[in-house]
């Protein structure tokens, strides 16, 4: 496949000094990324997931030229990121979910003006892009507000706009919905879908929120211990990991475990019960059945988290 | 040619970022006014301490008050300029620890320029202003036999001194890639160095004078030029031609500092944090 992003047996080895005693240290090699190979075609939207410390950030840092790989071959838009960091910077956009690149004490528009000049964006294109992004991300009324006064969701939208002003061909997002409320999450997701469809921007995102992937990505890659564990559609991941969603039910009083087809009670604590059912299945019939047969006070659905899915995946592999 | 392009890129990025920081500071005007005054006052009392000393003695190591003030002014202006231009580099350690250096690495501009301009603070003009006042006062009191050479030496000394201090700042920042909380070590050489230079070389032991002449060449910031202008003998019986050395020394300092910075950045990019 003609890849826009290609990794060929990429490795990253850190040498970590560990304290082994008073003033005694031992050098230890840690393989953060271990012979990782994959390609992403232009215009793809890929979710990149894995538990903490799996090597996600290290991969992203190598793809953006922040870190130099210890071995293997890596290309983004035909450029070797670590050797031509500045040239690559013009062609990529990066959003770090937990670190804003906006100027805290200045009006939002000032951050965009700096990007305009630092990236040498032609005036006409800057105005056009700014107009479009401000419209789509609903930032019009916020442009003159100092960044410190923006809400987390507004700031995230502001950060995404800042990363796209120079028309990057690929956008990396590191936890773009972390800490956002439901409405803000929906806005960010809607925008990313639109960006990918209308501009054909390649998007690579890391996340802990499976819904981000469900709603955005046709392809998901799972990495753990620096190795690619899974590469394919999300449905396949659910099958591979047989993940389950959880329904938390509050009953009027303490009752023996409820009986509902296709769901099983996994935990009981006073009047509260936890029911597990396959992630691929709708919650509606289970809820309807419960409401009809039991004195229900409240309920909520919990999505499987990525750690759980991956843990299951391991368990399956160990058995087979 | 490529180096030249990078330098121009760096200066451009520096100006853009420093401009943003100035505007950020101006969001809190009162605070800016107070910290600028504070910076001026802190350094002012620094000099008051020296004046108090002279109320008890007539000379320090054989140097009169205006002569010490001359030393003080040269050192304070050189250091003040360096501190103004790249003094915020000691924040690099914090950027390394919280990982925000990464956000600078994904921008199309030289990292050194971005780090140097980080938190650019105009309030540091307070130190330069105070140093200039002391220097002006010293010059008005001193009876110098001015020649064309001595006149030319003055701006050259200040610029070279600034460059030498800049080199120390950059080298210190490079060291922070290895030891991330080393900004205090850096401060010992920068702030400590400038305090040392406020006193004449004759009050210090030979070993120390030798150290700041040949190892960390701070003596070229003010001691040697001041000796020349005031017609005093050089410390360590150095030959007369060393008076032309400061610009050379500055270049010789900046080169290894630049290399150290590159090595530091390279080690960051290959190990991460």
Coordinates of C-alpha atoms in Angstrom, one line a residue:
Chain A
X1 CA 0.0 0.0 0.0
X2 CA 1.2 3.5 -0.8
X3 CA 1.4 4.8 2.7
X4 CA 1.3 8.5 3.7
X5 CA 2.7 7.5 7.1
X6 CA 4.9 4.5 7.0
X7 CA 6.7 2.8 9.8
X8 CA 9.0 -0.1 9.1
X9 CA 10.4 -2.1 12.0
X10 CA 10.6 1.1 14.1
X11 CA 12.2 0.8 17.5
X12 CA 12.7 3.1 20.4
X13 CA 15.0 2.0 23.2
X14 CA 15.3 4.2 26.3
X15 CA 18.1 3.7 28.7
X16 CA 16.8 4.3 32.1
X17 CA 18.9 4.6 35.2
X18 CA 17.4 2.9 38.1
X19 CA 18.3 3.4 41.7
X20 CA 19.4 0.1 43.2
X21 CA 20.8 1.4 46.4
X22 CA 22.2 4.4 48.1
X23 CA 24.0 6.3 45.3
X24 CA 24.1 3.1 43.2
X25 CA 22.4 3.1 39.9
X26 CA 22.0 0.5 37.3
X27 CA 21.4 1.2 33.6
X28 CA 18.5 -0.6 32.2
X29 CA 17.2 -0.7 28.6
X30 CA 13.5 -0.2 28.1
X31 CA 12.0 -1.0 24.8
X32 CA 9.2 1.6 24.5
X33 CA 8.5 0.7 20.9
X34 CA 9.5 -2.7 19.5
X35 CA 9.8 -3.4 15.8
X36 CA 6.6 -1.5 15.0
X37 CA 5.4 -1.5 11.4
X38 CA 2.3 0.0 9.9
X39 CA 1.1 2.3 7.2
X40 CA -1.6 4.9 7.1
X41 CA -3.0 6.0 3.8
X42 CA -3.7 9.6 2.9
X43 CA -7.2 10.6 4.2
X44 CA -7.5 7.8 6.7
X45 CA -8.8 8.4 10.2
X46 CA -7.1 6.0 12.7
X47 CA -7.5 5.5 16.4
X48 CA -4.3 4.6 18.2
X49 CA -5.0 3.1 21.6
X50 CA -3.4 1.2 24.3
X51 CA -2.9 1.2 28.1
X52 CA -0.7 3.9 29.8
X53 CA 2.9 3.3 29.0
X54 CA 2.2 1.1 26.0
X55 CA 4.2 3.3 23.6
X56 CA 1.5 5.5 22.2
X57 CA 3.1 8.8 23.0
X58 CA 6.5 7.6 22.0
X59 CA 5.1 6.7 18.6
X60 CA 3.4 10.1 18.2
X61 CA 6.6 11.8 19.3
X62 CA 8.6 10.0 16.7
X63 CA 6.0 10.8 14.0
X64 CA 6.2 14.5 14.9
X65 CA 10.0 14.6 15.0
X66 CA 10.3 15.2 18.7
X67 CA 12.1 11.9 19.3
X68 CA 14.6 10.1 17.1
X69 CA 13.9 6.4 16.6
X70 CA 16.6 4.0 17.7
X71 CA 16.1 1.8 14.7
X72 CA 13.9 1.1 11.7
X73 CA 12.6 3.4 9.0
X74 CA 9.9 6.1 9.5
X75 CA 8.4 8.5 6.9
X76 CA 5.6 11.0 7.1
X77 CA 4.7 12.6 3.8
X78 CA 8.0 11.4 2.5
X79 CA 9.9 13.2 5.2
X80 CA 12.1 11.7 7.9
X81 CA 10.6 13.5 10.9
X82 CA 13.6 13.6 13.2
X83 CA 16.0 14.8 10.5
X84 CA 13.8 17.5 9.0
X85 CA 11.8 18.6 12.0
X86 CA 11.2 22.1 10.8
X87 CA 10.2 21.2 7.3
X88 CA 7.8 18.5 8.6
X89 CA 6.3 21.1 11.0
X90 CA 4.7 22.9 8.1
X91 CA 2.9 19.8 7.0
X92 CA 1.6 18.4 10.3
X93 CA -0.8 19.7 13.0
X94 CA -0.5 18.5 16.6
X95 CA -3.0 18.8 19.4
X96 CA -1.9 17.8 22.9
X97 CA -5.1 17.2 24.9
X98 CA -3.6 18.1 28.2
X99 CA -1.3 21.0 27.2
X100 CA -2.5 24.0 25.4
X101 CA -0.4 25.8 22.9
X102 CA -2.5 28.9 23.1
X103 CA -1.3 32.0 24.9
X104 CA -2.8 32.0 28.3
X105 CA -3.1 35.8 29.0
X106 CA -3.8 36.9 25.4
X107 CA -7.0 37.0 23.4
X108 CA -7.5 33.8 21.4
X109 CA -7.0 35.7 18.1
X110 CA -3.4 36.6 19.1
X111 CA -2.4 33.0 19.2
X112 CA -3.7 32.6 15.7
X113 CA -1.8 35.7 14.5
X114 CA 1.4 34.3 15.9
X115 CA 0.8 31.0 14.0
X116 CA 0.1 33.0 10.9
X117 CA 3.5 34.7 11.0
X118 CA 5.5 31.8 12.4
X119 CA 4.3 29.4 9.7
X120 CA 4.4 32.1 7.1
X121 CA 0.8 31.4 5.9
X122 CA -0.1 33.5 2.9
X123 CA -2.6 36.2 4.0
X124 CA -5.5 35.2 1.8
X125 CA -5.2 31.6 2.9
X126 CA -4.9 32.5 6.5
X127 CA -8.1 34.6 6.4
X128 CA -9.9 31.9 4.5
X129 CA -8.8 29.1 6.9
X130 CA -9.5 31.2 10.0
X131 CA -13.0 32.1 8.7
X132 CA -13.8 28.4 8.1
X133 CA -12.4 27.1 11.4
X134 CA -14.0 29.8 13.5
X135 CA -17.3 29.0 11.9
X136 CA -17.1 25.3 12.2
X137 CA -15.7 25.3 15.8
X138 CA -18.0 28.1 16.9
X139 CA -15.2 30.4 18.1
X140 CA -16.5 33.6 16.6
X141 CA -17.6 35.2 19.9
X142 CA -14.5 33.9 21.7
X143 CA -11.8 35.4 19.5
X144 CA -11.3 38.5 21.7
X145 CA -11.5 36.6 25.0
X146 CA -8.2 35.9 26.9
X147 CA -7.5 32.2 26.7
X148 CA -7.4 31.9 30.5
X149 CA -11.1 32.7 30.6
X150 CA -12.2 30.0 28.2
X151 CA -13.7 26.7 29.4
X152 CA -11.9 23.5 28.8
X153 CA -14.1 22.6 25.8
X154 CA -13.7 26.1 24.3
X155 CA -10.0 25.9 24.7
X156 CA -9.8 22.5 23.1
X157 CA -11.7 23.8 20.1
X158 CA -9.3 26.8 20.1
X159 CA -6.3 24.5 20.1
X160 CA -7.7 22.4 17.3
X161 CA -8.2 25.5 15.2
X162 CA -4.6 26.6 15.9
X163 CA -3.3 23.3 14.8
X164 CA -5.1 23.5 11.4
X165 CA -4.5 27.1 10.3
X166 CA -1.5 26.1 8.1
X167 CA -3.5 23.4 6.3
X168 CA -1.6 20.4 7.6
X169 CA -2.0 17.2 5.7
X170 CA -2.0 15.1 8.8
X171 CA -3.4 15.9 12.3
X172 CA -2.2 14.2 15.4
X173 CA -4.5 14.4 18.4
X174 CA -3.4 13.2 21.8
X175 CA -6.5 12.6 24.0
X176 CA -8.6 15.4 22.3
X177 CA -11.7 14.7 24.4
X178 CA -10.1 14.2 27.8
X179 CA -12.0 16.0 30.5
X180 CA -14.7 17.4 28.2
X181 CA -18.4 17.3 28.9
X182 CA -20.8 15.5 26.6
X183 CA -21.7 18.5 24.5
X184 CA -18.1 19.5 23.9
X185 CA -17.1 16.0 23.1
X186 CA -19.9 15.9 20.5
X187 CA -18.7 19.2 19.0
X188 CA -15.1 18.1 18.7
X189 CA -16.1 14.7 17.2
X190 CA -18.5 16.4 14.7
X191 CA -15.8 18.7 13.6
X192 CA -13.1 16.0 13.1
X193 CA -15.5 14.0 11.0
X194 CA -16.2 17.0 8.9
X195 CA -12.5 17.9 8.5
X196 CA -11.7 14.4 7.4
X197 CA -14.5 14.2 4.9
X198 CA -14.3 17.7 3.4
X199 CA -10.5 18.4 3.5
X200 CA -9.3 14.8 3.3
X201 CA -7.0 15.5 6.3
X202 CA -5.3 12.3 7.6
X203 CA -6.1 12.0 11.3
X204 CA -4.3 9.9 13.9
X205 CA -5.8 10.1 17.4
X206 CA -4.9 8.5 20.7
X207 CA -7.7 8.2 23.3
X208 CA -9.0 6.4 26.3
X209 CA -12.6 6.9 25.2
X210 CA -13.8 4.1 23.1
X211 CA -16.7 6.3 21.9
X212 CA -14.2 8.6 20.2
X213 CA -13.1 5.7 18.1
X214 CA -16.6 4.2 17.6
X215 CA -17.8 7.5 16.2
X216 CA -14.8 8.6 14.2
X217 CA -12.4 5.9 13.2
X218 CA -12.9 3.2 10.6
X219 CA -9.6 1.7 11.8
X220 CA -8.1 1.1 15.1
X221 CA -4.6 0.1 16.1
X222 CA -3.9 -1.3 19.6
X223 CA -0.4 -1.1 20.9
X224 CA 0.9 -2.6 24.1
X225 CA 4.4 -3.1 25.3
X226 CA 5.6 -1.3 22.2
X227 CA 4.1 -3.9 19.9
X228 CA 1.1 -3.8 17.6
X229 CA -1.6 -6.1 19.1
X230 CA -4.4 -5.4 16.7
X231 CA -5.0 -3.5 13.5
X232 CA -8.5 -3.4 12.0
X233 CA -12.0 -2.2 12.4
X234 CA -13.4 -1.5 15.9
X235 CA -16.0 -4.3 15.6
X236 CA -13.2 -6.8 15.2
X237 CA -11.6 -5.5 18.4
X238 CA -14.8 -6.1 20.3
X239 CA -14.9 -9.6 19.0
X240 CA -11.2 -10.2 19.7
X241 CA -11.7 -8.9 23.2
X242 CA -15.3 -10.0 23.7
X243 CA -15.9 -6.7 25.6
X244 CA -18.9 -6.1 27.6
X245 CA -20.9 -3.0 28.6
X246 CA -22.2 -2.7 32.1
X247 CA -25.6 -1.6 33.3
X248 CA -25.7 -0.2 36.8
X249 CA -29.2 -0.6 38.3
X250 CA -30.5 1.0 41.5
X251 CA -33.6 -0.9 42.8
X252 CA -36.1 0.3 45.4
X253 CA -34.9 -2.3 47.9
X254 CA -32.5 -5.1 48.2
X255 CA -33.5 -8.0 46.0
X256 CA -31.9 -11.2 44.9
X257 CA -30.0 -10.9 41.6
X258 CA -32.3 -9.9 38.8
X259 CA -32.9 -12.2 35.9
X260 CA -32.9 -10.7 32.4
X261 CA -32.1 -12.6 29.1
X262 CA -28.7 -11.9 27.5
X263 CA -27.4 -10.0 30.6
X264 CA -25.9 -11.4 33.7
X265 CA -25.5 -10.0 37.2
X266 CA -21.8 -9.6 38.0
X267 CA -22.1 -7.8 41.4
X268 CA -24.7 -7.0 44.0
X269 CA -24.3 -4.3 46.7
X270 CA -27.4 -3.6 48.7
X271 CA -30.1 -2.3 46.3
X272 CA -27.5 -1.7 43.6
X273 CA -26.7 -4.4 41.0
X274 CA -24.3 -4.5 38.1
X275 CA -25.3 -6.3 34.9
X276 CA -22.9 -7.2 32.1
X277 CA -24.0 -7.6 28.4
X278 CA -22.1 -7.8 25.1
X279 CA -20.8 -4.5 23.8
X280 CA -22.2 -5.1 20.4
X281 CA -25.8 -5.3 21.7
X282 CA -28.2 -2.5 22.4
X283 CA -29.0 -1.6 26.0
X284 CA -32.7 -0.9 25.2
X285 CA -34.2 -4.4 25.4
X286 CA -32.4 -5.1 28.7
X287 CA -33.6 -1.8 30.2
X288 CA -37.2 -2.3 28.9
X289 CA -37.3 -5.7 30.5
X290 CA -35.9 -4.5 33.8
X291 CA -38.3 -1.6 34.0
X292 CA -41.2 -3.9 33.3
X293 CA -40.4 -6.5 35.9
X294 CA -38.5 -4.7 38.7
X295 CA -39.0 -1.7 40.9
X296 CA -36.4 0.6 39.3
X297 CA -35.1 3.8 40.8
X298 CA -32.2 4.7 38.5
X299 CA -29.8 3.2 36.0
X300 CA -26.7 4.1 34.0
X301 CA -24.7 2.4 31.3
X302 CA -20.9 2.1 31.5
X303 CA -18.9 1.7 28.3
X304 CA -16.1 -0.8 28.4
X305 CA -12.8 1.0 28.8
X306 CA -9.9 0.2 26.6
X307 CA -7.9 -1.3 29.4
X308 CA -10.7 -3.8 29.9
X309 CA -10.9 -4.7 26.2
X310 CA -7.2 -5.2 26.0
X311 CA -7.1 -7.2 29.2
X312 CA -9.8 -9.5 27.7
X313 CA -7.8 -9.8 24.5
X314 CA -4.8 -11.0 26.4
X315 CA -6.9 -13.5 28.4
X316 CA -8.3 -14.9 25.1
X317 CA -4.8 -15.3 23.6
X318 CA -3.5 -17.0 26.7
X319 CA -6.2 -19.6 26.5
X320 CA -6.1 -20.3 22.8
Chain B
X1 CA 24.6 29.8 4.0
X2 CA 22.3 27.3 5.7
X3 CA 23.7 28.4 9.0
X4 CA 23.0 32.0 8.1
X5 CA 19.4 31.1 7.1
X6 CA 18.9 29.4 10.4
X7 CA 20.2 32.4 12.3
X8 CA 17.8 34.7 10.5
X9 CA 15.0 32.2 11.2
X10 CA 16.0 32.1 14.9
X11 CA 16.1 35.9 15.2
X12 CA 12.7 36.2 13.5
X13 CA 11.1 33.5 15.8
X14 CA 12.7 35.2 18.8
X15 CA 11.2 38.5 18.0
X16 CA 7.7 37.0 17.3
X17 CA 7.7 35.1 20.6
X18 CA 9.3 37.9 22.7
X19 CA 6.6 40.3 21.3
X20 CA 3.9 37.9 22.5
X21 CA 5.4 37.8 26.0
X22 CA 5.6 41.6 26.1
X23 CA 1.9 41.8 25.2
X24 CA 1.1 39.1 27.8
X25 CA 2.9 41.1 30.5
X26 CA 1.0 44.2 29.5
X27 CA -2.2 42.3 30.4
X28 CA -1.2 43.0 33.9
X29 CA 0.2 46.5 33.8
X30 CA 0.3 47.3 37.5
X31 CA 2.2 44.0 38.1
X32 CA 4.6 44.9 35.3
X33 CA 5.3 48.3 36.8
X34 CA 5.8 46.9 40.2
X35 CA 8.2 44.1 39.2
X36 CA 10.2 46.5 37.0
X37 CA 10.6 48.8 39.9
X38 CA 11.4 45.8 42.2
X39 CA 14.1 44.7 39.8
X40 CA 15.5 48.2 39.8
X41 CA 15.3 48.5 43.6
X42 CA 16.8 45.1 44.3
X43 CA 19.9 45.9 42.2
X44 CA 20.0 49.4 43.6
X45 CA 20.4 48.1 47.2
X46 CA 23.0 45.8 45.9
X47 CA 25.1 48.9 45.1
X48 CA 24.1 50.7 48.3
X49 CA 25.8 47.8 50.1
X50 CA 29.0 48.7 48.4
X51 CA 28.6 52.4 49.2
X52 CA 28.1 51.5 52.9
X53 CA 31.3 49.5 52.8
X54 CA 33.1 52.6 51.6
X55 CA 31.7 54.7 54.4
X56 CA 34.1 52.7 56.6
X57 CA 37.1 52.3 54.3
X58 CA 38.6 54.5 51.6
X59 CA 39.6 51.8 49.2
X60 CA 38.8 48.2 48.5
X61 CA 41.9 46.2 47.4
X62 CA 43.4 49.5 46.4
X63 CA 40.4 50.6 44.3
X64 CA 38.4 53.7 45.1
X65 CA 34.6 54.0 45.2
X66 CA 34.3 55.4 41.7
X67 CA 36.6 52.7 40.4
X68 CA 34.6 50.0 42.0
X69 CA 31.5 51.6 40.7
X70 CA 33.0 51.5 37.2
X71 CA 33.6 47.7 37.6
X72 CA 30.1 47.3 39.0
X73 CA 28.5 49.3 36.1
X74 CA 30.3 47.3 33.4
X75 CA 29.4 44.0 34.9
X76 CA 25.8 45.0 35.7
X77 CA 25.1 46.3 32.2
X78 CA 26.7 43.3 30.4
X79 CA 24.9 40.8 32.7
X80 CA 21.7 42.8 32.6
X81 CA 21.6 42.7 28.8
X82 CA 22.3 39.0 28.7
X83 CA 19.7 38.4 31.4
X84 CA 17.2 40.5 29.4
X85 CA 17.9 38.6 26.1
X86 CA 18.1 35.0 27.3
X87 CA 17.8 35.0 31.0
X88 CA 14.6 32.9 30.9
X89 CA 16.6 29.9 29.7
X90 CA 16.8 28.6 33.3
X91 CA 13.1 27.7 32.8
X92 CA 14.1 25.0 30.5
X93 CA 14.4 22.5 33.4
X94 CA 10.7 23.1 34.2
X95 CA 9.7 22.7 30.5
X96 CA 11.6 19.4 30.4
X97 CA 10.0 18.1 33.6
X98 CA 6.4 18.9 32.6
X99 CA 7.0 17.9 29.0
X100 CA 6.0 21.3 27.4
X101 CA 9.3 21.4 25.5
X102 CA 7.5 19.1 23.0
X103 CA 5.1 21.9 22.0
X104 CA 8.1 24.0 21.0
X105 CA 9.6 21.1 19.0
X106 CA 6.6 20.8 16.7
X107 CA 6.9 24.4 15.5
X108 CA 8.9 25.3 12.4
X109 CA 11.5 27.4 14.3
X110 CA 14.8 26.8 15.9
X111 CA 14.3 25.5 19.5
X112 CA 17.1 27.6 21.0
X113 CA 15.4 30.8 19.8
X114 CA 12.1 29.6 21.2
X115 CA 13.6 28.7 24.5
X116 CA 15.6 31.9 24.7
X117 CA 12.5 34.0 24.1
X118 CA 10.4 32.0 26.5
X119 CA 8.9 34.3 29.2
X120 CA 10.8 37.3 27.8
X121 CA 10.5 39.9 30.5
X122 CA 11.0 43.6 29.9
X123 CA 11.1 44.2 33.6
X124 CA 14.7 43.0 33.4
X125 CA 15.4 46.4 31.9
X126 CA 15.4 47.5 35.6
X127 CA 18.8 45.9 36.1
X128 CA 20.2 47.4 32.9
X129 CA 18.9 50.8 33.9
X130 CA 20.5 50.7 37.4
X131 CA 23.8 49.4 35.9
X132 CA 23.9 52.2 33.4
X133 CA 23.2 54.8 36.1
X134 CA 26.1 53.5 38.2
X135 CA 28.3 53.4 35.2
X136 CA 27.4 56.9 34.3
X137 CA 28.1 58.1 37.8
X138 CA 31.5 56.4 37.9
X139 CA 32.5 57.9 34.6
X140 CA 31.6 61.4 35.8
X141 CA 33.7 60.9 38.9
X142 CA 36.7 59.2 37.3
X143 CA 39.6 61.2 35.9
X144 CA 40.2 59.0 32.8
X145 CA 42.8 59.9 30.2
X146 CA 40.5 59.1 27.3
X147 CA 42.0 57.9 24.0
X148 CA 40.3 56.8 20.8
X149 CA 41.2 53.2 21.8
X150 CA 39.6 53.5 25.2
X151 CA 36.4 55.0 23.8
X152 CA 36.1 52.2 21.3
X153 CA 36.8 49.7 24.0
X154 CA 33.7 50.7 26.0
X155 CA 30.9 49.5 23.8
X156 CA 33.0 46.5 22.7
X157 CA 33.5 45.5 26.3
X158 CA 29.8 45.7 27.1
X159 CA 28.8 43.6 24.0
X160 CA 31.5 41.0 24.6
X161 CA 30.6 40.8 28.3
X162 CA 26.9 40.3 27.3
X163 CA 28.0 37.6 24.8
X164 CA 30.1 35.8 27.5
X165 CA 27.2 35.8 29.9
X166 CA 24.9 34.6 27.1
X167 CA 27.3 31.7 26.5
X168 CA 27.1 30.8 30.2
X169 CA 23.3 30.9 30.1
X170 CA 23.2 28.6 27.0
X171 CA 25.7 26.2 28.4
X172 CA 23.8 26.1 31.7
X173 CA 20.6 25.4 29.8
X174 CA 22.3 22.6 27.8
X175 CA 23.4 21.1 31.2
X176 CA 19.7 21.0 32.2
X177 CA 19.1 18.4 29.5
X178 CA 21.3 16.1 31.7
X179 CA 20.3 17.3 35.1
X180 CA 16.8 18.8 35.0
X181 CA 16.8 20.7 38.2
X182 CA 20.2 22.3 37.6
X183 CA 19.0 25.8 37.2
X184 CA 20.5 26.7 40.6
X185 CA 23.9 25.5 39.4
X186 CA 23.5 27.8 36.4
X187 CA 22.5 30.7 38.7
X188 CA 25.6 30.2 40.7
X189 CA 27.7 31.0 37.6
X190 CA 25.5 33.8 36.2
X191 CA 24.2 35.7 39.2
X192 CA 27.2 34.5 41.3
X193 CA 29.6 35.5 38.6
X194 CA 28.2 39.0 38.2
X195 CA 28.4 39.5 42.0
X196 CA 32.0 38.4 42.0
X197 CA 32.8 40.9 39.2
X198 CA 31.5 43.8 41.3
X199 CA 34.7 43.7 43.4
X200 CA 38.2 44.4 42.2
X201 CA 40.4 41.3 41.4
X202 CA 42.9 42.4 44.0
X203 CA 40.5 41.4 46.9
X204 CA 40.4 37.8 45.7
X205 CA 42.9 35.0 46.0
X206 CA 45.1 34.2 43.0
X207 CA 43.5 30.8 42.4
X208 CA 40.1 32.3 42.0
X209 CA 41.3 35.0 39.7
X210 CA 43.0 32.4 37.6
X211 CA 39.8 30.4 37.5
X212 CA 37.7 33.2 36.2
X213 CA 40.4 34.2 33.7
X214 CA 41.2 30.9 32.1
X215 CA 38.4 28.4 33.0
X216 CA 35.3 30.5 33.0
X217 CA 36.6 33.7 31.5
X218 CA 34.5 36.2 33.3
X219 CA 37.5 38.4 33.9
X220 CA 37.2 39.6 30.4
X221 CA 33.7 41.0 31.1
X222 CA 35.1 43.9 33.1
X223 CA 38.3 43.3 35.1
X224 CA 40.7 43.5 32.2
X225 CA 39.0 46.3 30.3
X226 CA 38.7 48.3 33.5
X227 CA 42.4 47.9 34.3
X228 CA 43.2 49.1 30.9
X229 CA 40.9 52.2 31.0
X230 CA 42.0 53.1 34.5
X231 CA 45.7 52.5 33.8
X232 CA 46.1 49.8 36.5
X233 CA 48.3 46.7 36.2
X234 CA 46.6 43.6 35.0
X235 CA 45.9 40.8 37.5
X236 CA 48.2 37.7 37.2
X237 CA 50.7 39.9 35.3
X238 CA 48.9 39.3 32.0
X239 CA 50.5 40.8 29.0
X240 CA 49.2 44.1 27.6
X241 CA 47.6 42.7 24.4
X242 CA 44.9 40.9 26.4
X243 CA 42.9 44.1 26.4
X244 CA 41.8 43.3 22.8
X245 CA 40.8 39.8 23.8
X246 CA 37.2 40.2 25.0
X247 CA 35.5 39.9 21.6
X248 CA 37.7 36.9 20.8
X249 CA 37.0 35.3 24.2
X250 CA 33.3 35.9 23.6
X251 CA 33.4 34.0 20.3
X252 CA 35.5 31.3 21.9
X253 CA 32.8 30.9 24.6
X254 CA 29.8 31.0 22.3
X255 CA 31.1 28.2 20.1
X256 CA 31.3 25.4 22.8
X257 CA 28.1 26.7 24.3
X258 CA 26.3 26.3 21.0
X259 CA 27.8 22.8 20.6
X260 CA 26.7 21.9 24.1
X261 CA 23.2 23.1 23.3
X262 CA 23.1 20.9 20.2
X263 CA 24.4 17.9 22.1
X264 CA 21.8 18.5 24.9
X265 CA 18.9 18.8 22.5
X266 CA 20.1 15.7 20.6
X267 CA 20.2 13.7 23.8
X268 CA 16.7 14.9 24.6
X269 CA 15.4 13.9 21.2
X270 CA 17.0 10.4 21.5
X271 CA 16.0 9.7 25.1
X272 CA 12.9 11.8 25.8
X273 CA 11.5 12.1 29.2

